[in-house]
PDB file of C-alpha atoms in Angstrom:
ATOM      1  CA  UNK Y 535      38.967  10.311  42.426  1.00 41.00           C
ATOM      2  CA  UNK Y 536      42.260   9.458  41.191  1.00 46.00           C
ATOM      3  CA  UNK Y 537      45.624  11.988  41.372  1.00 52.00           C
ATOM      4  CA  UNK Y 538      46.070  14.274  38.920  1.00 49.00           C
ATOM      5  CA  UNK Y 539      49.869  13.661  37.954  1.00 46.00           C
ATOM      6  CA  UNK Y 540      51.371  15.898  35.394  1.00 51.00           C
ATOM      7  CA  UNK Y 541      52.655  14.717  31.895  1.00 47.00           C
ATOM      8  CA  UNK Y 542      56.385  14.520  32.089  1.00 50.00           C
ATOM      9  CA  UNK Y 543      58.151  17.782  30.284  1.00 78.00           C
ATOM     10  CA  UNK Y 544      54.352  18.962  30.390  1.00 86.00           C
ATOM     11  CA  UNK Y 545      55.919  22.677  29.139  1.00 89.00           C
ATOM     12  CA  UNK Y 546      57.581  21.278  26.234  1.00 92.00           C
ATOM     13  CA  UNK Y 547      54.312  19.576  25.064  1.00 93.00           C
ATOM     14  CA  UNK Y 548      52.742  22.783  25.569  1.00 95.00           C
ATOM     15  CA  UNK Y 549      55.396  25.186  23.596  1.00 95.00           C
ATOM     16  CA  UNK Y 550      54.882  22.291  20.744  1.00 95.00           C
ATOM     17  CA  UNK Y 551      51.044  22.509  20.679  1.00 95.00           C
ATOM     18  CA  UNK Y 552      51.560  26.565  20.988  1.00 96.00           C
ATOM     19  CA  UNK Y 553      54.097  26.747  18.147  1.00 96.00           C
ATOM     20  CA  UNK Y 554      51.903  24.822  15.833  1.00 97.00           C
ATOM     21  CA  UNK Y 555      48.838  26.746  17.088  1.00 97.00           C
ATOM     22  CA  UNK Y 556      50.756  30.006  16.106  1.00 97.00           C
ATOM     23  CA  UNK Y 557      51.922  29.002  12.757  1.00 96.00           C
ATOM     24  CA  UNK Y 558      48.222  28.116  12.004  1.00 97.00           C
ATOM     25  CA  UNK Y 559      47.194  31.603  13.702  1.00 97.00           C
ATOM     26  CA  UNK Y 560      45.038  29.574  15.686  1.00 98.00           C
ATOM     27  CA  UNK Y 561      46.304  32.298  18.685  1.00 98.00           C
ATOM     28  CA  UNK Y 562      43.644  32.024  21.121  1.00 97.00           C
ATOM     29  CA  UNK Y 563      44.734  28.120  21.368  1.00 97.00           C
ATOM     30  CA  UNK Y 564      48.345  28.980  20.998  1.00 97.00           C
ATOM     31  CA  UNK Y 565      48.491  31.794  24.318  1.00 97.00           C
ATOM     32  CA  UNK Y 566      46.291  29.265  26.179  1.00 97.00           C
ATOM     33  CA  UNK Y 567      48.993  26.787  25.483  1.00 96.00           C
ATOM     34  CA  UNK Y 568      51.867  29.236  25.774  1.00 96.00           C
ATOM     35  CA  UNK Y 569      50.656  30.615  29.239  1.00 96.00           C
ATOM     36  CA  UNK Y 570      50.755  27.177  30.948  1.00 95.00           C
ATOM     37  CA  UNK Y 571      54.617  26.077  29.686  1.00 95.00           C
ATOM     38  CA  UNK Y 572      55.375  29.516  30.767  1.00 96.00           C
ATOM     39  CA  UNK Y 573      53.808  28.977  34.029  1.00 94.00           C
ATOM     40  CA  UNK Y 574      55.871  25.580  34.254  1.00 93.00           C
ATOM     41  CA  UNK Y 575      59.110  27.354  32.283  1.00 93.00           C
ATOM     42  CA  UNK Y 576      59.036  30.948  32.801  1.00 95.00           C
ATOM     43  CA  UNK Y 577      62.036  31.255  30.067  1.00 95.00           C
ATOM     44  CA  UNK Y 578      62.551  34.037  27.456  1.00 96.00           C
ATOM     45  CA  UNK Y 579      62.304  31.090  24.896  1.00 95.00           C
ATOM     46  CA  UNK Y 580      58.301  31.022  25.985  1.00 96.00           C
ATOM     47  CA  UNK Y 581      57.847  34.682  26.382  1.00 97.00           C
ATOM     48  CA  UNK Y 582      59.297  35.268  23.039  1.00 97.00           C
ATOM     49  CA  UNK Y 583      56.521  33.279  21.288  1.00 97.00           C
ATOM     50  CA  UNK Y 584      53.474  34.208  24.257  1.00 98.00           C
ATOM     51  CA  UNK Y 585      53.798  37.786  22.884  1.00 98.00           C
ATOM     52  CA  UNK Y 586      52.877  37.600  19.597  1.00 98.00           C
ATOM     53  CA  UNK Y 587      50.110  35.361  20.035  1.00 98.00           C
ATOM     54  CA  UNK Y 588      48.762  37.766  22.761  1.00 98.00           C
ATOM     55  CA  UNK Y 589      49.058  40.531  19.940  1.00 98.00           C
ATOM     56  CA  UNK Y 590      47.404  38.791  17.594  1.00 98.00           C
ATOM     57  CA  UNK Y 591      44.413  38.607  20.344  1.00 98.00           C
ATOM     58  CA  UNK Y 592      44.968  42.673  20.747  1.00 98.00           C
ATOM     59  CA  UNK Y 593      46.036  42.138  24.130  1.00 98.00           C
ATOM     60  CA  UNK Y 594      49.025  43.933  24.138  1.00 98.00           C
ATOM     61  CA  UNK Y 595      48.484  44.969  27.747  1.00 97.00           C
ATOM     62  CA  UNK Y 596      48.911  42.153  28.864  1.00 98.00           C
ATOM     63  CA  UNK Y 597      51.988  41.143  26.783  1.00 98.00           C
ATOM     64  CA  UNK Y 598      54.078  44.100  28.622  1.00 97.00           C
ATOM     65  CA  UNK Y 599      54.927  42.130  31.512  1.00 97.00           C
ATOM     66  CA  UNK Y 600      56.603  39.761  29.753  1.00 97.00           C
ATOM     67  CA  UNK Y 601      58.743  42.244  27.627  1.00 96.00           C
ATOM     68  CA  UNK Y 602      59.552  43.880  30.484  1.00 95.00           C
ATOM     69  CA  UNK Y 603      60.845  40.593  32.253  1.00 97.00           C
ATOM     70  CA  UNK Y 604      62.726  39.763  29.268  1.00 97.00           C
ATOM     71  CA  UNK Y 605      63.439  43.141  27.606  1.00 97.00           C
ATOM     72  CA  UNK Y 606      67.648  42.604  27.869  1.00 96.00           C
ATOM     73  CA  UNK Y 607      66.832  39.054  25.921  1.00 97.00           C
ATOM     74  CA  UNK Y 608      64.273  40.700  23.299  1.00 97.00           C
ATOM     75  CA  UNK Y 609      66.181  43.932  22.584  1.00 96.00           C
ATOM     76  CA  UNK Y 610      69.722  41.330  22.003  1.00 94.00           C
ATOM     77  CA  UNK Y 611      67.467  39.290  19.638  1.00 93.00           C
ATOM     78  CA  UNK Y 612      66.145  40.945  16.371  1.00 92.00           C
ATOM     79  CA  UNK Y 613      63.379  39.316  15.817  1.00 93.00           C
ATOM     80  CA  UNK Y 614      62.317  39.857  19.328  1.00 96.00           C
ATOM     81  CA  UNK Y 615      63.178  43.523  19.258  1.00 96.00           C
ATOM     82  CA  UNK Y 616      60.436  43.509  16.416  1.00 96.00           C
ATOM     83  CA  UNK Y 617      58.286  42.127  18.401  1.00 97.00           C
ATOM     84  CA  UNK Y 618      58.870  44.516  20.971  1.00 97.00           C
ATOM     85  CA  UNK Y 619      57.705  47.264  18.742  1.00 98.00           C
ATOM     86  CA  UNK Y 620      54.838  45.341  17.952  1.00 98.00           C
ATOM     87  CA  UNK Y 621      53.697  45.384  20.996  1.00 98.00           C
ATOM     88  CA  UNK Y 622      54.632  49.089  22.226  1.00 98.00           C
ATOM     89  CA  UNK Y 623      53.103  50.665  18.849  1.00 98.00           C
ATOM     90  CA  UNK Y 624      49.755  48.769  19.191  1.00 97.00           C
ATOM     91  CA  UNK Y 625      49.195  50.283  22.413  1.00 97.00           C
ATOM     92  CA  UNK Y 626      50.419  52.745  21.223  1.00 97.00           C
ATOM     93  CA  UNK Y 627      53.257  53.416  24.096  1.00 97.00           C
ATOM     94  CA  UNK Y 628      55.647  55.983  22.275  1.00 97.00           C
ATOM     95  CA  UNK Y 629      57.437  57.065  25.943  1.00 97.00           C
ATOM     96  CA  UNK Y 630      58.129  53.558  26.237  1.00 97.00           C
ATOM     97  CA  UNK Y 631      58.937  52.985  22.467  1.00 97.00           C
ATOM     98  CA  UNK Y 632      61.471  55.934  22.338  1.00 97.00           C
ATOM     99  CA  UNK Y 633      63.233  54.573  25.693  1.00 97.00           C
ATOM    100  CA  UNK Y 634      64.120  51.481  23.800  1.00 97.00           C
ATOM    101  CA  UNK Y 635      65.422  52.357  21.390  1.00 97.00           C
ATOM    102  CA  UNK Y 636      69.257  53.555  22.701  1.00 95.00           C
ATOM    103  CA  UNK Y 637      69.156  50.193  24.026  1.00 95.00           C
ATOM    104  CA  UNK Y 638      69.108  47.988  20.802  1.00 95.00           C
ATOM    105  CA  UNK Y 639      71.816  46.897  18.809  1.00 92.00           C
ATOM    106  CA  UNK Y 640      73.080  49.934  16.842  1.00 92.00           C
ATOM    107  CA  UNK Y 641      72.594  48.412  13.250  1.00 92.00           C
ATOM    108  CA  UNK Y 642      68.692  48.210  14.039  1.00 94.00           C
ATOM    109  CA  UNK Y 643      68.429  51.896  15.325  1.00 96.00           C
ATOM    110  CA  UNK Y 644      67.790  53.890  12.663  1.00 96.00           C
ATOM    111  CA  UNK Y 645      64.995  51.394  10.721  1.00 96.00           C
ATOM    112  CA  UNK Y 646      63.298  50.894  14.678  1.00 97.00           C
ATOM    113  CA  UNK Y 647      63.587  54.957  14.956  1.00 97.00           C
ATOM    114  CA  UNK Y 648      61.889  55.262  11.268  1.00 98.00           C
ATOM    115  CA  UNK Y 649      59.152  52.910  12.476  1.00 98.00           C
ATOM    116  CA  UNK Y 650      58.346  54.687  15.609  1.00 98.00           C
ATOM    117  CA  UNK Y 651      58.298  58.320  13.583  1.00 98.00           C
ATOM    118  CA  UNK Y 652      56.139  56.895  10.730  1.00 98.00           C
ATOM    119  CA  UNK Y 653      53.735  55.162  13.353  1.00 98.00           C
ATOM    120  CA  UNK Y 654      53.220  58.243  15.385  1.00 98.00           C
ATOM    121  CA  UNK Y 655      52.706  60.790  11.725  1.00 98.00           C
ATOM    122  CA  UNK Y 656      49.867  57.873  11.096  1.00 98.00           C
ATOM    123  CA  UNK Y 657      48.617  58.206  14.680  1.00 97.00           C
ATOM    124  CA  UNK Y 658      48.042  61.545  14.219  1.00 97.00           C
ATOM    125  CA  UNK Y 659      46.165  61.624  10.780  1.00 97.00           C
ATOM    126  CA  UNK Y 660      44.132  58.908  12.303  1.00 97.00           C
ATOM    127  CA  UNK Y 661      43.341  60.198  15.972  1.00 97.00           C
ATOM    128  CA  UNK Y 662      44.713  64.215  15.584  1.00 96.00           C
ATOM    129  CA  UNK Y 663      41.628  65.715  17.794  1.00 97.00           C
ATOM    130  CA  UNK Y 664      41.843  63.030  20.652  1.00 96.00           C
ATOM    131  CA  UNK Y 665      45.622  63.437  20.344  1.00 97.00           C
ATOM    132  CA  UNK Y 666      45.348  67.308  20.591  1.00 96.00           C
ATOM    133  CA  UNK Y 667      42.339  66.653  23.605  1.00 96.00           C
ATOM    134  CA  UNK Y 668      44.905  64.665  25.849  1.00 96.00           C
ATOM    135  CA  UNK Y 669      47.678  66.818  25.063  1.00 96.00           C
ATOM    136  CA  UNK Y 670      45.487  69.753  26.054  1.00 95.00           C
ATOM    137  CA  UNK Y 671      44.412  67.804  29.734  1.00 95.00           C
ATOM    138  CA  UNK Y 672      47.792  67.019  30.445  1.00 96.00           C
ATOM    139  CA  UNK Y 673      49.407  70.700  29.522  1.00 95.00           C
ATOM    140  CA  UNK Y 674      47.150  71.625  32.516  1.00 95.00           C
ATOM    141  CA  UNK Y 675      47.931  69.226  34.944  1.00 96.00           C
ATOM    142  CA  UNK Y 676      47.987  71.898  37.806  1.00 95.00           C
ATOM    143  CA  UNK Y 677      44.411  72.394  37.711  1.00 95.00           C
ATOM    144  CA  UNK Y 678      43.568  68.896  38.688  1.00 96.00           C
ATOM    145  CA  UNK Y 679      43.637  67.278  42.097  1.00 96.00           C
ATOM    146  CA  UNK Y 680      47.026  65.379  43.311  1.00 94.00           C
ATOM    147  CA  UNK Y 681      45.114  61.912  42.616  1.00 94.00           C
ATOM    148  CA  UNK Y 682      44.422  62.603  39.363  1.00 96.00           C
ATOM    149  CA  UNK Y 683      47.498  64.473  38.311  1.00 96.00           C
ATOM    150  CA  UNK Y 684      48.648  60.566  38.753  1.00 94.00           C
ATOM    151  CA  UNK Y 685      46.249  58.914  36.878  1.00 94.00           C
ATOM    152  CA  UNK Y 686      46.746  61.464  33.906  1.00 95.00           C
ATOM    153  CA  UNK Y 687      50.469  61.220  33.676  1.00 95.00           C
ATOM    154  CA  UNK Y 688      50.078  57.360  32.978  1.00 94.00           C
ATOM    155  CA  UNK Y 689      48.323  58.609  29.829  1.00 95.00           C
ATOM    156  CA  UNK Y 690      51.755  60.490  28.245  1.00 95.00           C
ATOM    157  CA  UNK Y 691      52.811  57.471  26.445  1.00 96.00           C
ATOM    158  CA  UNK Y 692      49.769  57.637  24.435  1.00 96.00           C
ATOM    159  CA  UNK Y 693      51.440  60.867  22.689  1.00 97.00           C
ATOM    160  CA  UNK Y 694      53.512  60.931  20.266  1.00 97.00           C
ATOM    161  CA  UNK Y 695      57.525  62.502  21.498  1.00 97.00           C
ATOM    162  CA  UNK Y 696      56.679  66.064  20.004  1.00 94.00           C
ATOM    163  CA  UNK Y 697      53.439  66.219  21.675  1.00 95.00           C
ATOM    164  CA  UNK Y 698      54.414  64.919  24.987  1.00 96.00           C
ATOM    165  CA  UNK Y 699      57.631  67.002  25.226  1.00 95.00           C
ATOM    166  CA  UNK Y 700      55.459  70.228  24.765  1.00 93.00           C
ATOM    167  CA  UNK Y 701      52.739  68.618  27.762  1.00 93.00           C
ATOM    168  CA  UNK Y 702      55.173  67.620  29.710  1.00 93.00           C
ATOM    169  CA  UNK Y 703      57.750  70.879  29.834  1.00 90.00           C
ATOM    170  CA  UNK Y 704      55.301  73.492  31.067  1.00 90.00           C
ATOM    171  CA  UNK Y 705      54.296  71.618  34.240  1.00 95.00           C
ATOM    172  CA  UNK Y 706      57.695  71.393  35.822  1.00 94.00           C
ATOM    173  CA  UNK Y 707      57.516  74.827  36.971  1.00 93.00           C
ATOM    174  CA  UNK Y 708      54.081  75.264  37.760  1.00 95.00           C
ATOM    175  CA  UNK Y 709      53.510  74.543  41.564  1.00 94.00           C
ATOM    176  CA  UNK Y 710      50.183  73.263  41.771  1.00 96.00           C
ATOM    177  CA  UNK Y 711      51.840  70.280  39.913  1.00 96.00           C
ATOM    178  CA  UNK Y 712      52.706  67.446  42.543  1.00 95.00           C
ATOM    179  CA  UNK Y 713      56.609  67.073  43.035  1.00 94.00           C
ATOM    180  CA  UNK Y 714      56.091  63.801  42.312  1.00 94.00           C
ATOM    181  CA  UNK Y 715      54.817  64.323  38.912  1.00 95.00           C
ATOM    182  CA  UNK Y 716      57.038  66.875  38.493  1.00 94.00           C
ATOM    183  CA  UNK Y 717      59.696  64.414  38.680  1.00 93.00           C
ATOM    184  CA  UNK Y 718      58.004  61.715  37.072  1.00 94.00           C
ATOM    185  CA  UNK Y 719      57.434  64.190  34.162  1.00 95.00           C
ATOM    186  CA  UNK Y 720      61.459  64.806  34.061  1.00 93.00           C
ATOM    187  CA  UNK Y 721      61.978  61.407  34.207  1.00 94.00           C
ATOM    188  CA  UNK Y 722      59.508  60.712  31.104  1.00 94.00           C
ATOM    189  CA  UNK Y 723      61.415  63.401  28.960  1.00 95.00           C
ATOM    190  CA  UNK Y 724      64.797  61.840  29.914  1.00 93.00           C
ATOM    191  CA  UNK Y 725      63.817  58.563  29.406  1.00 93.00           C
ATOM    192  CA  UNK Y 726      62.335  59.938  25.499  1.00 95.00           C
ATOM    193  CA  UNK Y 727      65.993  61.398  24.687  1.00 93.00           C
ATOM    194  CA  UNK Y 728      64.863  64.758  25.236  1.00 91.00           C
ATOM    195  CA  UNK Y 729      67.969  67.521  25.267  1.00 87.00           C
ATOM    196  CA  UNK Y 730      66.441  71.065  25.366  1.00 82.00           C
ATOM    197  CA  UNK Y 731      67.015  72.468  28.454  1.00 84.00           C
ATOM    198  CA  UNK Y 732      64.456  73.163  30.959  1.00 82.00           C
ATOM    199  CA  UNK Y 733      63.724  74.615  34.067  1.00 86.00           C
ATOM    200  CA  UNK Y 734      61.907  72.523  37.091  1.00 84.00           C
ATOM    201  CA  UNK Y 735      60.831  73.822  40.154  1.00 82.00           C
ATOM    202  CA  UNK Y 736      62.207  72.615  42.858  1.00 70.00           C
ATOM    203  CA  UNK Y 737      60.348  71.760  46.545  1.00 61.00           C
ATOM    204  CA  UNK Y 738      61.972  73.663  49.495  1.00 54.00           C
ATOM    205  CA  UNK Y 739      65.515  72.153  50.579  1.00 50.00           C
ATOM    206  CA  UNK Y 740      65.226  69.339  48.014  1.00 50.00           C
ATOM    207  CA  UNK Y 741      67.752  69.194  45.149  1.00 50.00           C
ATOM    208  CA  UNK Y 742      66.419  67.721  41.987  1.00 50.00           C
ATOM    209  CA  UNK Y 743      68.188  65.111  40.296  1.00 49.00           C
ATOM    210  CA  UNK Y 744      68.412  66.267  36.465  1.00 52.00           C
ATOM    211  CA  UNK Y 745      69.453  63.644  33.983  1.00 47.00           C
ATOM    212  CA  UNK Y 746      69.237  66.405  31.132  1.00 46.00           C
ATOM    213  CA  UNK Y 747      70.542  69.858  31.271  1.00 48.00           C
ATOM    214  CA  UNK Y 748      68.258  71.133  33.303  1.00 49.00           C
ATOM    215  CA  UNK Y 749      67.819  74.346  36.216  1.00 50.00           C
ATOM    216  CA  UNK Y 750      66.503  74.213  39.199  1.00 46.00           C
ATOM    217  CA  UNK Y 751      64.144  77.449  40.025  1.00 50.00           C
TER     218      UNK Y 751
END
């Protein structure tokens, strides 16, 4: 059997056969394409078309490694900040979605911000009782188990900022909450832009680090 010998500039063969596949929304030929130039040229260039033919497939998922790899390139570029967003509010990932947002180029702020509000009022109309169901579990996160205290709080960026402000608040100071999630849970509101003040309970001897106003009880 003879050697296999790759095609010289094999990845730029491939980004040309994805591109075309994409413009012809051919995108289960164009990701296939786009996956091996990326694994040859693991560039923002190839990330920045991968991801919208991996929406197009509703695989979002698996399209958030790449923004996260790239997110400084995407959030500098505004097409790729849109496709950010794509991405984040197909999930839908509002913690995520709100974090972005101080980070993008100030002109693009207020329409990204107006996109995020308008997708999670939609959300809601669509999906209110399974919104109000998960905002209910993870109000209450004391009265599960350590383990799955964990699993639930990778759930909050399924609600939308109001809801997962008011979940998230009331389990800072209730001990049966794991300090861990206690902290992850500050961390989530911080990272969302949340400024009311609020009160976390702190584990014996530790001091908690408190990126908003916050006090220690």
């Amino acid at each position: 059997m003879g050697k296999i010998v790759p095609l010289p500039d094999n990845a730029s063969r491939h980004i040309e056969i994805g591109k075309q596949a994409l413009a012809n929304q051919n995108y289960a030929s164009a990701a296939a394409h786009l996956d091996k130039a990326f694994a040859e040229a693991p560039t923002y260039v190839v990330a920045r078309l991968l991801v919208p033919a991996l929406n197009a497939l509703h695989q979002e998922h698996a399209a958030l490694p790449y923004l996260s790899r790239f997110m400084a390139d995407f959030v500098a570029d505004p097409a790729g900040s849109a496709v950010v967003f794509d991405t984040l509010l197909a999930l839908p990932d509002y913690r995520f979605a709100w974090a972005v947002l101080p980070h993008l180029p100030e002109a693009q702020q207020a329409a990204m911000k107006t996109r995020v509000i308008d997708a999670e009022v939609a959300d809601r109309t669509a999906h209110g009782p399974a919104i109000t169901e998960l905002a209910k579990r993870l109000r209450h996160l004391g009265g599960f188990a350590p383990h799955e205290q964990e699993e639930l709080i990778n759930s909050l960026g399924r609600l939308p900022r109001r809801e997962l402000i008011a979940a998230a608040s009331g389990n800072l100071v209730d001990p049966d909450v794991h300090p861990a999630v206690r902290i992850s849970l500050l961390d989530a509101l911080t990272a969302i832009g949340a400024t009311e003040p609020v009160t976390i309970l702190a584990t014996p001897g530790s001091k908690p680090s408190c990126p908003m106003r916050c006090q220690a009880s």
